[in-house]
GROMACS .gro file of C-alpha atoms in nm:
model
  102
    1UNK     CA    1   0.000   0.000   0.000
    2UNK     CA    2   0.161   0.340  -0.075
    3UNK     CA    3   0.208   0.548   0.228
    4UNK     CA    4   0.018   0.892   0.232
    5UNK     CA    5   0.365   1.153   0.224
    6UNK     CA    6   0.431   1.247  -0.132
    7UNK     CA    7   0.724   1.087  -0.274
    8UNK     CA    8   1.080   1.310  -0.283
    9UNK     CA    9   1.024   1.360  -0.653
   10UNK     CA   10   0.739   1.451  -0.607
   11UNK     CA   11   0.835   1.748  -0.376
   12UNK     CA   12   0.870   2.109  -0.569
   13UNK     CA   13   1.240   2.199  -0.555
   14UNK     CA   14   1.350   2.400  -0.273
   15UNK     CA   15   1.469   2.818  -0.403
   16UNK     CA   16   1.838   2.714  -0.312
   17UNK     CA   17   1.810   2.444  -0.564
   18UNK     CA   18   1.627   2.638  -0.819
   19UNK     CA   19   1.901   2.907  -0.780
   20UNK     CA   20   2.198   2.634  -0.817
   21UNK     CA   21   2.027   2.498  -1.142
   22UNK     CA   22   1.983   2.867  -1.300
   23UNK     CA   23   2.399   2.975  -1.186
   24UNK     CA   24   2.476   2.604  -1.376
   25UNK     CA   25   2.292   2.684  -1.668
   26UNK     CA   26   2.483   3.039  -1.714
   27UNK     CA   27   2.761   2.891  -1.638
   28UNK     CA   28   2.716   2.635  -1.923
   29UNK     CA   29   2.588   2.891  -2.145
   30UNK     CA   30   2.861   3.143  -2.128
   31UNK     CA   31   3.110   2.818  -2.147
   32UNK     CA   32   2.903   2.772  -2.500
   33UNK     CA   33   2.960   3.152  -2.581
   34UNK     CA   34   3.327   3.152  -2.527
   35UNK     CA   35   3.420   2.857  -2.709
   36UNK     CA   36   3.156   2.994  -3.017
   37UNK     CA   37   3.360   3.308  -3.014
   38UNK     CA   38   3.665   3.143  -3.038
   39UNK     CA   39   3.578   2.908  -3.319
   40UNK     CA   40   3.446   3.253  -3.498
   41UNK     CA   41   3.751   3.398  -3.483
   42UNK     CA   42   3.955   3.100  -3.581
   43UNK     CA   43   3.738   3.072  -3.880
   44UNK     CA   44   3.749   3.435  -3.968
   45UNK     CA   45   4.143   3.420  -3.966
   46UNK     CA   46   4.155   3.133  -4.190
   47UNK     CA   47   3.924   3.306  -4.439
   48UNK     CA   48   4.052   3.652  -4.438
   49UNK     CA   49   4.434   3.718  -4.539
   50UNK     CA   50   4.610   3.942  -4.293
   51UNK     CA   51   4.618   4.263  -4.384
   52UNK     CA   52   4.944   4.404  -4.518
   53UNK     CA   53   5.146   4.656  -4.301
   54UNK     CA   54   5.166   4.987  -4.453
   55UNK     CA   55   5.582   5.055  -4.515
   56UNK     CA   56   5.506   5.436  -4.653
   57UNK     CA   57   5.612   5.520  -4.991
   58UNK     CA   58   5.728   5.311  -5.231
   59UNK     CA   59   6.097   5.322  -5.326
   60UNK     CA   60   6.189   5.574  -5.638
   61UNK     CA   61   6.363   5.352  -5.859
   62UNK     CA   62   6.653   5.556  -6.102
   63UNK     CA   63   6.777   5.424  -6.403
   64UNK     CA   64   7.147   5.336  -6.425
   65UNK     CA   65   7.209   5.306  -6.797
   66UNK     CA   66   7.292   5.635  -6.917
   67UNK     CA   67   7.302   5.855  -6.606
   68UNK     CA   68   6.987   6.036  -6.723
   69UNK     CA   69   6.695   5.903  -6.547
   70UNK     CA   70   6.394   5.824  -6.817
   71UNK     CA   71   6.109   6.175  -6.812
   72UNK     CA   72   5.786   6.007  -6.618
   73UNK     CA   73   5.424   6.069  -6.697
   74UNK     CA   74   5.228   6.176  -6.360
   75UNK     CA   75   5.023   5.921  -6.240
   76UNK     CA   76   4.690   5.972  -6.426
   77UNK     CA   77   4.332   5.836  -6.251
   78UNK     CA   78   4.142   5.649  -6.526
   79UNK     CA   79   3.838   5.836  -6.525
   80UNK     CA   80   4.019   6.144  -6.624
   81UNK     CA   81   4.093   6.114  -6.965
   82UNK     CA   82   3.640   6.006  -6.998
   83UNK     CA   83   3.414   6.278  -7.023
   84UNK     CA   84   3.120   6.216  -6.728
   85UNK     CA   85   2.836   6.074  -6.883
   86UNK     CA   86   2.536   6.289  -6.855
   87UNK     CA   87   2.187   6.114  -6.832
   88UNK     CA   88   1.872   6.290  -6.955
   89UNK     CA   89   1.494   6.131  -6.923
   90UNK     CA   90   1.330   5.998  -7.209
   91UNK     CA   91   1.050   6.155  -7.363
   92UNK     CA   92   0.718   6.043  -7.185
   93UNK     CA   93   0.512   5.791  -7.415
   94UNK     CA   94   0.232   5.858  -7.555
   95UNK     CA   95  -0.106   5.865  -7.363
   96UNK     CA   96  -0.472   5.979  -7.543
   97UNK     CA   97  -0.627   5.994  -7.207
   98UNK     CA   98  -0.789   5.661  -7.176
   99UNK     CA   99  -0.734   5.516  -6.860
  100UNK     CA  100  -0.878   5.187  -6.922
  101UNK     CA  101  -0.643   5.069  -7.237
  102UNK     CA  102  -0.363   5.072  -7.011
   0.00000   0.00000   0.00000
């Protein structure tokens, strides 16, 4: 015959143990953050190349052949030498005022 007291697991959980169950499953959680952050960012450094250090300006290189370094043309952006294309509307189509032909 069962006896009348309600079994243990039957017994709602006391606040201290409610309490030690929530500070465990942080815990676990921010465990589980850290180690998704560092797989990101082992994953993000094995995709991206490094990025190259700056050194400043690049070396100016003379020529040695005949003591007279060759004339150079100033570095010259490609759209310069384009004239800027200029965009007008077309002409509206032509419409006799009848809304239902579409």
């Amino acid at each position: 015959m069962p006896s009348p007291e309600p079994m243990a697991q039957d017994l709602p959980p006391s606040n201290e143990e409610r309490i030690r169950h929530l500070e465990e499953t942080i815990s676990d959680l921010r465990s589980q953050g850290d180690d998704t952050k560092t797989l990101l960012q082992q994953v993000l450094d094995r995709l991206s190349p490094p990025a190259p250090v700056p050194t400043g300006p690049p070396p100016v290189r003379t020529s040695s052949r005949s003591g007279h370094s060759a004339p150079t043309s100033p570095h010259i952006p490609p759209s310069a030498g384009r004239k800027k294309a200029i965009l007008k509307p077309s002409n509206p189509a032509d419409f006799d005022g009848d809304l239902l032909s579409g």
